[in-house]
Amino acid sequence: MLRTTDEVISDLRQLIASKGYIYSLCLILFEDFHVDLDKIHQIDPQSRLSVKECSLILGFLVQSKIDFSFPESPELTFSRKERTYQLMSELHFAYNTPQMTKLKLLMERQEAGVDISQEPDNRIDFFAKDGGIIEPTFYSGDGVYDFQYLEYLLPKYRYDQEWLSVNKQFDINEVSTIVERIKSLLYEKGKAVELVDLKMAFAKMQQKARKKLKGLSKEEIEESERQVYVSASFFQYRKLFPAPLAQGDDSSEGWASFYRNLIELFIIRESDFDNSLNAKSFFKNFSFETPANPEYLGAGYYNVLNSCPLIKLDEERYFLPINYLIPEAVYESPFYWMWDDKAYRPTLAKNRGDVGEEITFDFLSRVFSAENTYKSVLISQKKGEPETDIDVLCILGNKALCVQVKSKKLTLMAKRGDFEQLSKDFKGAIQDAYEQGLVSRKCVLEGTAQFTDHNGNEITRLKDGKINEVYILGLTTENYPALVHQVSLMLDKSDEDPFPLVISIFDLELLAHYLKDPYDFLYYVRQRTELSEYFRAAEEMIYLGYHLDRKLWKLENSDQVMLDTDFGGIIDRNYYPYKTGLSHLLSSKNDPIQNRWKGEKFEFFTAMLKDSGHAKTTDIIFHLMDQSGPTRENVVEQIIRLKQKGAKEGMRQTLATDSRPNFGLSYVVTENMNPNELDTITEVYATLRKYRSKCDAWLGLGSFGASRSLVDMILYLDEPWKYDAVLEEECAKFFKPNVGKMINLSGHRKIGRNDPCICKSGKKYKKCCGMR
């Protein structure tokens, strides 16, 4: 039987109030937030407490004066630490009680013979109502790296600097320097501890030790192992002891020194900062004294630690339990300061919208280039229809990305399970953006509206239906907990409308970093939206990690795939060291992202296609990327070998492959440097091979044997396949029994656009096989 959250929290608060509990908590805080970056992707998140879980504990701790009395024994310190993990694990299960209760009722109805398969989709009722949203929101990942908070500080508040300086003595550059100094100070102090992953190491020790403990009872073995584990846990902190401890002397001065030095690992002082920095104002803005936080009741309630992470112990010392909370508070708190100034609210709202577009445009213009990226695009429709706009628009060949930016937050009421408020927040942050995106998408695909950029210049590339697909990207500038979960659960869309990709600005940074090529970026967006109901994960980082490692593509014999958090871990292992300048200190062999699913030869091949300027290059590249890694590499290798063979032997060479019914590819190498001949041969061979393979899309490539280029002719045919008696007959004549060879076509002349089509359909060439 699961206990309620109130029951578990009652026990937790009783534990927190015990004499000297702070030292047990400090052990947890240090061990769970200090990790080996080289193995960060191998860490089991379930074995550690998260920032949110530790903040919850601290939120209750500071409701009274912190008791720094020394515990009665080291064993008690350790047992309280273990008890904390037990209660926090139980609390996690308790937050699932609403779902477990509903699941039980559902099973009882099934056992009673009720056919629930015909009932309406009740996922919202099951997962979101009656407090169901609390668990995924509270236990979702942090969503932001600590360094991202500082990097986005100036872009977010660039237009508010005067207000912040006058009202809070908050200087962005100065504050960033202070936060980095705090991080450096605590990092240096942390070097005194030589952490070992005991949970992993002790399992190996147990196997060896139990061989030597044969003959003892199970209880004796477990007690012996526990004593070893406790000793090993404290041995990591041996440098915090001034001298060797007297055996069995739990009250020795050595232990007192250990506890004092343990607290010192989390202490910073105003005197640690240069006089040129306004540290006094910083500490005033981001610290508090205990007792505090009287209204805090748990997940979803305001916690003073989130806005003021520094606990003032005396006039000189400040206790910082979680380093991550400092950059988070520095980034988030200014918004609330300004919101409290009612006269400034209109300015604040305008600034939020402006900076959201600017940051998004900056990232996407690096990927798609400035000439292919537009911001504040105004759409003027037919007379009588309202104007709308696209916050950021990116164009890649015949594809477009429509980005709608919102700066809405998930409110505290929603976080603690108020479904009405949750729905309101979702509508303002996600649903409205999606619906605006649908309107904009329709206008772009129709190509009849007028599109103007932020300078009032018309974007003529969007006229006359030149764009055949528009992907919708909803973007929030805020860290929106359980964003992926809420989109999959609550998005209101019709069956015929496409899914959007909804991410935070912090996710966008990662996508822009790893998917620098616009084709890679847009292909990821396509896969995420088309496979929205196939792949499921807790965070966008997990999808990205999986894609970089294996590619988002349906697996055989799987109706749906749940992605493990381990795939997000490989992003942590690669990106965090890179951004913090520590990559050179780590082993590259432990970095999974070094092993990508894309190969060098394939990249070389597609680079030529991208440079061709073909109107449907994006379609071509996407089709090629759809193939498996080995298939792509094999095809490119065969093309290279065929080109070399044709150049060496001076004879015509052909190659064809397909993944019917979606796509196929043919490659021809001619012995003559005759453009008309190459054009004709490439086109005839591609047209007939496409029909023979029953493919809807076909890429025909041609090359002169004597040219230096791998590809001299590109033809793309995307007319859906349908039976044609004439083409059936032509294919039978055209190909010899050996399908891989091709009849000599050296006598064929160049086909004019108005000539009868080569397939003998009776139509003009331009109206038949010549349509591209």
PDB file of N, CA and C in Angstrom, residues 134 150 189 272 285 302 331 370 390 411 436 459 481 536 676 731:
ATOM      1  N   ILE A 134       1.748  16.564 -11.117  1.00  0.00           N
ATOM      2  CA  ILE A 134       2.785  16.919 -10.137  1.00  0.00           C
ATOM      3  C   ILE A 134       4.036  16.068 -10.320  1.00  0.00           C
ATOM      4  N   LEU A 150      23.836  31.922 -17.184  1.00  0.00           N
ATOM      5  CA  LEU A 150      24.696  33.109 -17.238  1.00  0.00           C
ATOM      6  C   LEU A 150      24.838  33.618 -18.669  1.00  0.00           C
ATOM      7  N   LYS A 189      37.477  24.229  -2.903  1.00  0.00           N
ATOM      8  CA  LYS A 189      37.248  23.582  -1.613  1.00  0.00           C
ATOM      9  C   LYS A 189      36.926  22.099  -1.799  1.00  0.00           C
ATOM     10  N   ASP A 272      35.619  37.123   0.418  1.00  0.00           N
ATOM     11  CA  ASP A 272      36.197  36.351  -0.682  1.00  0.00           C
ATOM     12  C   ASP A 272      36.189  37.126  -1.992  1.00  0.00           C
ATOM     13  N   ASN A 285      20.520  40.707  -2.341  1.00  0.00           N
ATOM     14  CA  ASN A 285      19.495  40.273  -3.297  1.00  0.00           C
ATOM     15  C   ASN A 285      19.233  38.770  -3.266  1.00  0.00           C
ATOM     16  N   TYR A 302       5.908  27.946  -3.441  1.00  0.00           N
ATOM     17  CA  TYR A 302       7.062  28.840  -3.499  1.00  0.00           C
ATOM     18  C   TYR A 302       8.088  28.434  -2.455  1.00  0.00           C
ATOM     19  N   TYR A 331      19.179  34.318 -12.933  1.00  0.00           N
ATOM     20  CA  TYR A 331      18.479  34.400 -14.216  1.00  0.00           C
ATOM     21  C   TYR A 331      16.977  34.638 -14.033  1.00  0.00           C
ATOM     22  N   ALA A 370      21.942  33.983 -42.571  1.00  0.00           N
ATOM     23  CA  ALA A 370      21.146  35.195 -42.407  1.00  0.00           C
ATOM     24  C   ALA A 370      20.198  35.421 -43.580  1.00  0.00           C
ATOM     25  N   ILE A 390       4.767  35.543 -38.294  1.00  0.00           N
ATOM     26  CA  ILE A 390       5.671  34.456 -37.936  1.00  0.00           C
ATOM     27  C   ILE A 390       6.850  35.100 -37.209  1.00  0.00           C
ATOM     28  N   THR A 411       3.043  28.210 -13.993  1.00  0.00           N
ATOM     29  CA  THR A 411       2.814  28.813 -12.686  1.00  0.00           C
ATOM     30  C   THR A 411       2.868  27.784 -11.569  1.00  0.00           C
ATOM     31  N   GLN A 436      -1.264  29.417 -34.104  1.00  0.00           N
ATOM     32  CA  GLN A 436      -0.727  30.493 -34.934  1.00  0.00           C
ATOM     33  C   GLN A 436       0.183  29.905 -36.020  1.00  0.00           C
ATOM     34  N   ILE A 459       9.001  39.077 -49.121  1.00  0.00           N
ATOM     35  CA  ILE A 459       9.751  37.828 -49.279  1.00  0.00           C
ATOM     36  C   ILE A 459       9.124  37.085 -50.454  1.00  0.00           C
ATOM     37  N   PRO A 481       8.922  23.088 -17.210  1.00  0.00           N
ATOM     38  CA  PRO A 481       9.037  21.694 -16.764  1.00  0.00           C
ATOM     39  C   PRO A 481       8.071  20.746 -17.478  1.00  0.00           C
ATOM     40  N   ARG A 536       8.911   8.194 -27.503  1.00  0.00           N
ATOM     41  CA  ARG A 536       8.522   8.942 -26.316  1.00  0.00           C
ATOM     42  C   ARG A 536       9.737   9.082 -25.399  1.00  0.00           C
ATOM     43  N   ASN A 676      24.804  16.612 -73.962  1.00  0.00           N
ATOM     44  CA  ASN A 676      23.483  16.173 -74.406  1.00  0.00           C
ATOM     45  C   ASN A 676      23.304  14.675 -74.215  1.00  0.00           C
ATOM     46  N   CYS A 731      10.322  -0.900 -70.677  1.00  0.00           N
ATOM     47  CA  CYS A 731      11.256  -1.506 -69.717  1.00  0.00           C
ATOM     48  C   CYS A 731      11.682  -2.894 -70.189  1.00  0.00           C
TER      49      CYS A 731
END
